[in-house]
mmCIF file with all atom_site columns, C-alpha atoms in Angstrom:
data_model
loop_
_atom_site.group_PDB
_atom_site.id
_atom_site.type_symbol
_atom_site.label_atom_id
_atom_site.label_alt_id
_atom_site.label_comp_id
_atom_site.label_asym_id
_atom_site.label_entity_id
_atom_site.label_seq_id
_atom_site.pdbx_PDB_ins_code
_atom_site.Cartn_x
_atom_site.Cartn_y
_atom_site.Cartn_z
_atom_site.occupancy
_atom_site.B_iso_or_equiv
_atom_site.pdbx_formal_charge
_atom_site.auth_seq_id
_atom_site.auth_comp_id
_atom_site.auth_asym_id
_atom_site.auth_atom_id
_atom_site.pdbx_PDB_model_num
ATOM 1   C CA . UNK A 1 1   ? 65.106  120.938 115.462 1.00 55.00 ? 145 UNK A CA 1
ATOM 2   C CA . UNK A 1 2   ? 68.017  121.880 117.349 1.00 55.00 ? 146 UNK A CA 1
ATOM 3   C CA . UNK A 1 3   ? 68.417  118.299 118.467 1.00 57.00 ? 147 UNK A CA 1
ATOM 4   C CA . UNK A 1 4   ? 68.547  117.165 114.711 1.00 48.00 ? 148 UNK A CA 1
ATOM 5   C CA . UNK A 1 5   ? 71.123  119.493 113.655 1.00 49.00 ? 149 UNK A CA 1
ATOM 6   C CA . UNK A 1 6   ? 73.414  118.802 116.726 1.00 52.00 ? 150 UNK A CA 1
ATOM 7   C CA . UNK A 1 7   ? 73.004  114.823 116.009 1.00 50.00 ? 151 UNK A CA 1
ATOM 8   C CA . UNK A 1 8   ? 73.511  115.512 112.175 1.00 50.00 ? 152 UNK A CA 1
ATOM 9   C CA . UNK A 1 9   ? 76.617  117.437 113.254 1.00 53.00 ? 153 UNK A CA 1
ATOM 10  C CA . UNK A 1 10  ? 78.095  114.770 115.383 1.00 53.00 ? 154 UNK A CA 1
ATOM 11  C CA . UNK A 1 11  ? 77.157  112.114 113.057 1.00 50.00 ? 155 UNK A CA 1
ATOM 12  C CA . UNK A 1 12  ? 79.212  114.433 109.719 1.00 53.00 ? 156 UNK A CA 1
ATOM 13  C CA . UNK A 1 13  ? 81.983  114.607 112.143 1.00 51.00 ? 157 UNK A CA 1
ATOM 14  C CA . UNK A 1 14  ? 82.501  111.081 112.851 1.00 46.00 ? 158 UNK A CA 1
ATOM 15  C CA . UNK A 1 15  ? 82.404  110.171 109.619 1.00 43.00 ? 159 UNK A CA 1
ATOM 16  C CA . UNK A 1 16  ? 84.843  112.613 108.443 1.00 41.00 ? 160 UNK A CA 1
ATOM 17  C CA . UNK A 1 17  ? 87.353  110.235 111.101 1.00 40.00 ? 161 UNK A CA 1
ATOM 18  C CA . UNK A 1 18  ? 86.134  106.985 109.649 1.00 36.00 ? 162 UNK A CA 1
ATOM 19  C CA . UNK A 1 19  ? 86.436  107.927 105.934 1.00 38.00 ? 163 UNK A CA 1
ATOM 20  C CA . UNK A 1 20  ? 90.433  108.348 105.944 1.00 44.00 ? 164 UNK A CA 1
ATOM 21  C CA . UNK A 1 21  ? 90.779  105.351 108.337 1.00 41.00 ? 165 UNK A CA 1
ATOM 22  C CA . UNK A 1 22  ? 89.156  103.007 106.334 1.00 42.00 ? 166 UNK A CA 1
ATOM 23  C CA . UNK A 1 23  ? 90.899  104.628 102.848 1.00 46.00 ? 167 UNK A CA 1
ATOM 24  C CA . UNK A 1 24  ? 94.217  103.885 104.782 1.00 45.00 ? 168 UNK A CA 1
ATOM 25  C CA . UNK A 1 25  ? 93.619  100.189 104.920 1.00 68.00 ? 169 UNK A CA 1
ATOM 26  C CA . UNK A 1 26  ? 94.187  99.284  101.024 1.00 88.00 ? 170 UNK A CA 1
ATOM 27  C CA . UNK A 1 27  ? 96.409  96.492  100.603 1.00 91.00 ? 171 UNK A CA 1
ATOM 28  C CA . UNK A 1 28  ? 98.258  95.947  97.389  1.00 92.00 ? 172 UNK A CA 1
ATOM 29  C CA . UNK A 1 29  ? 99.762  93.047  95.348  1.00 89.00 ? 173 UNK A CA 1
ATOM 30  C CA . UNK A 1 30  ? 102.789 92.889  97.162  1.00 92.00 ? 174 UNK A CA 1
ATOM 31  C CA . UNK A 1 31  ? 101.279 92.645  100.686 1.00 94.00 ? 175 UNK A CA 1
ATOM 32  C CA . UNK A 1 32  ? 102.009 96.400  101.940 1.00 97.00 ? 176 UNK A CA 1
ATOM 33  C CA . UNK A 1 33  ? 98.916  98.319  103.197 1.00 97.00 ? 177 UNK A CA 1
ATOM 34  C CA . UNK A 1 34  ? 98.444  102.279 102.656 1.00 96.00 ? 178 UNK A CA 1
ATOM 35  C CA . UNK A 1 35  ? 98.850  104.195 105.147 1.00 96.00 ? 179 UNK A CA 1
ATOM 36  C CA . UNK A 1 36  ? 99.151  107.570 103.544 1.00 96.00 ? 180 UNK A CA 1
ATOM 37  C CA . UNK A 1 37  ? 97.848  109.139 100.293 1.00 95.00 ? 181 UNK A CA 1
ATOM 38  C CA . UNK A 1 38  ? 98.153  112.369 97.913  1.00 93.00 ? 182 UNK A CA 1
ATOM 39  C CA . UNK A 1 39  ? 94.948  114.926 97.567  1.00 94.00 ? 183 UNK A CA 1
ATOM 40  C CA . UNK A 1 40  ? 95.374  112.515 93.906  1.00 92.00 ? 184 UNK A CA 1
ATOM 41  C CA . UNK A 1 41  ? 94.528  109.780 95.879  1.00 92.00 ? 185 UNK A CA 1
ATOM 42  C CA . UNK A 1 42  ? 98.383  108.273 95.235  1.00 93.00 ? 186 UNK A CA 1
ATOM 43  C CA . UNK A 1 43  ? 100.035 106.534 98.013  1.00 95.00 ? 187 UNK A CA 1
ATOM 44  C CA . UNK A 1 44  ? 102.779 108.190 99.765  1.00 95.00 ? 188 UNK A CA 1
ATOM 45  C CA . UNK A 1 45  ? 103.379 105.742 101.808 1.00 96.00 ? 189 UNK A CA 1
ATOM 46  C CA . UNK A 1 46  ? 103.331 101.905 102.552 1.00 97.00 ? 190 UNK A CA 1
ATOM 47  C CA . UNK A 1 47  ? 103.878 99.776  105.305 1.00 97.00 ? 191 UNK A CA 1
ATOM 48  C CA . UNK A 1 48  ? 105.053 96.033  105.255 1.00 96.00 ? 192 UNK A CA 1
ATOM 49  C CA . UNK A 1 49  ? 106.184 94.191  108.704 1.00 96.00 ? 193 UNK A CA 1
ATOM 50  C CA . UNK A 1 50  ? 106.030 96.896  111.314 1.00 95.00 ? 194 UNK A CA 1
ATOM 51  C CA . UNK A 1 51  ? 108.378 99.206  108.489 1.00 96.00 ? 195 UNK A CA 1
ATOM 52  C CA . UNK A 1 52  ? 106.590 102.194 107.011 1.00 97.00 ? 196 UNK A CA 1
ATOM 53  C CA . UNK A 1 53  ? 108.580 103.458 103.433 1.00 96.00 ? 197 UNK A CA 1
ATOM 54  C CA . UNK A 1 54  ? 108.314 106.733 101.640 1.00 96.00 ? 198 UNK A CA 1
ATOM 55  C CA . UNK A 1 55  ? 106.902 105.829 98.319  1.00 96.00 ? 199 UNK A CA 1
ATOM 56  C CA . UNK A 1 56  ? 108.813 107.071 94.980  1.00 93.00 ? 200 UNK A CA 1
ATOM 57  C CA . UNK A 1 57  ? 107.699 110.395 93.690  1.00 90.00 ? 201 UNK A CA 1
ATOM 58  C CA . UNK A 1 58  ? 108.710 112.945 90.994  1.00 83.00 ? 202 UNK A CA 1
ATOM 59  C CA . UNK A 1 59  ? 109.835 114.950 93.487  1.00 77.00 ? 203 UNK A CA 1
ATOM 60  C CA . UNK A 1 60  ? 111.633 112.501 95.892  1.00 69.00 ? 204 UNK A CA 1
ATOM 61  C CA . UNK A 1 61  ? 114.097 109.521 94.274  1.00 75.00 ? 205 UNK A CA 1
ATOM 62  C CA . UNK A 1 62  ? 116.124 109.051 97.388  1.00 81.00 ? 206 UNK A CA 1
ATOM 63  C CA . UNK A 1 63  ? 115.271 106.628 100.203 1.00 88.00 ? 207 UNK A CA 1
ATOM 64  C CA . UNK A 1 64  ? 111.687 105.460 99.046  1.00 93.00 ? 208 UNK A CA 1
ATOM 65  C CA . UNK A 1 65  ? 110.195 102.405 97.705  1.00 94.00 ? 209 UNK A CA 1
ATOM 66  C CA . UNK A 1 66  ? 109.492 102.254 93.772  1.00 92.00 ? 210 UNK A CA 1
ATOM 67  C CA . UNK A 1 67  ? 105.795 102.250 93.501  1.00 94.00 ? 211 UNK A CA 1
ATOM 68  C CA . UNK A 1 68  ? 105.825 98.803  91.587  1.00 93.00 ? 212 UNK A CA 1
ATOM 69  C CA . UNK A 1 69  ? 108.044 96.988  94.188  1.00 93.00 ? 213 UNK A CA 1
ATOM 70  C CA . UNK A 1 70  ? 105.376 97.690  96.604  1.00 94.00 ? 214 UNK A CA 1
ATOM 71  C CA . UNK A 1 71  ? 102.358 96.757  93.921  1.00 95.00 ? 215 UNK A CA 1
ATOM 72  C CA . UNK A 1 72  ? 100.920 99.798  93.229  1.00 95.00 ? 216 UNK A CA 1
ATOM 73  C CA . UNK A 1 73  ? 99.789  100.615 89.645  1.00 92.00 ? 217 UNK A CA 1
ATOM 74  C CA . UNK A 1 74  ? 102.053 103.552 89.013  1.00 91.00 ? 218 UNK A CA 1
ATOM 75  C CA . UNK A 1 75  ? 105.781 104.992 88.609  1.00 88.00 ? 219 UNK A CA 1
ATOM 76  C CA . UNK A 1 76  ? 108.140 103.286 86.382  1.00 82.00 ? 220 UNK A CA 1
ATOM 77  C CA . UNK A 1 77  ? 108.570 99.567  85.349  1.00 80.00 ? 221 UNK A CA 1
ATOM 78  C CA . UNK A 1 78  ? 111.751 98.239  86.670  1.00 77.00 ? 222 UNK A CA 1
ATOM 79  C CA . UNK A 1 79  ? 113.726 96.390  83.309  1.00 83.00 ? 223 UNK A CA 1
ATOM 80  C CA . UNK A 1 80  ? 114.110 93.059  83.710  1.00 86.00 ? 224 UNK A CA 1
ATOM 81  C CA . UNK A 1 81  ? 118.267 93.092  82.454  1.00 90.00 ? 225 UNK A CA 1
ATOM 82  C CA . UNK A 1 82  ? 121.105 95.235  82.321  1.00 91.00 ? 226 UNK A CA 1
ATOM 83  C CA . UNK A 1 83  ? 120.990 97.729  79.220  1.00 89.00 ? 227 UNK A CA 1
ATOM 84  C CA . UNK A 1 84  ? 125.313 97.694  79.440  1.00 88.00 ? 228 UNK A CA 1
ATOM 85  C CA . UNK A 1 85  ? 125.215 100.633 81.276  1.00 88.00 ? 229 UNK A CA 1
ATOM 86  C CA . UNK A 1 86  ? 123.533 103.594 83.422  1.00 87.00 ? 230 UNK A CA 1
ATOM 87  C CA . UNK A 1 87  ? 120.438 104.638 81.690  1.00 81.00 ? 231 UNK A CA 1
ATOM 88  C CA . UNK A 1 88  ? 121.693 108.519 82.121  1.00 85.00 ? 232 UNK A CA 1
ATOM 89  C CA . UNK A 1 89  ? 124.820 107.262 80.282  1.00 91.00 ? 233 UNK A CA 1
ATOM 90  C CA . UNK A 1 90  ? 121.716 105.791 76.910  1.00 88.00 ? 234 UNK A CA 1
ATOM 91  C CA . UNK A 1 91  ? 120.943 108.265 74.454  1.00 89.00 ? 235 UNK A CA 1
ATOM 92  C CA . UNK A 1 92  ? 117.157 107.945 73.318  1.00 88.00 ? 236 UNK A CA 1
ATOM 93  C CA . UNK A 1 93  ? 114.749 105.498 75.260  1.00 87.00 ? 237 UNK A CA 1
ATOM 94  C CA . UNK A 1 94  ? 115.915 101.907 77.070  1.00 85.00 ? 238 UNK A CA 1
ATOM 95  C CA . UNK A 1 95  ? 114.010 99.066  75.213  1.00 82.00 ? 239 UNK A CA 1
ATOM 96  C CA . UNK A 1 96  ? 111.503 97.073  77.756  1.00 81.00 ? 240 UNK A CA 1
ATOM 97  C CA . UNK A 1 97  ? 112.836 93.732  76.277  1.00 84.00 ? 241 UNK A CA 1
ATOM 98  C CA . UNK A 1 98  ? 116.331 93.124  76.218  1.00 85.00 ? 242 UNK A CA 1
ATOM 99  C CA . UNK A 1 99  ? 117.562 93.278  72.589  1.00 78.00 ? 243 UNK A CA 1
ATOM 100 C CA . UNK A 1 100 ? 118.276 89.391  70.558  1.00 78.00 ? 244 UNK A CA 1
#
């Protein structure tokens, strides 16, 4: 019995190591792999070519990647054209499209 619980031990400890490793090789659409994720399951960050970026959050805008650039399925949509002029500067929403 004691045997059974010490291999059951071992073997719930070992796979607590391979779990994460194996959650930390996701690659998206844009070629970068996860290396790092939220307790949401987001990832935090991304690696691409021996470079490892912070990925965008609410709570960090300042030297990250935006989670679309490096194909993940949230944050914000980049706009494919220039509104006229900083989006802080728009009152009321910035159309997708640009307008005809």
């Amino acid at each position: 019995m004691t045997r059974l619980l010490a291999a059951t031990a071992t073997l719930a400890a070992l796979t607590s190591f391979v779990v994460p490793a194996a959650a930390q090789t996701a690659t998206t659409s844009q070629g970068f792999t996860v290396v790092e994720t939220n307790a949401r399951g987001q990832a935090t960050k991304v690696s691409k070519d021996g470079r490892t970026y912070a990925v965008c959050m609410s709570d960090a805008q300042d030297s990250c990647i935006n989670p679309r650039e490096a194909g993940l399925k949230f944050g914000n949509n980049p706009l494919s054209y220039w509104p006229g002029k900083p989006a802080s500067e728009i009152d009321g929403p910035i159309p997708a499209t640009p307008p005809r």
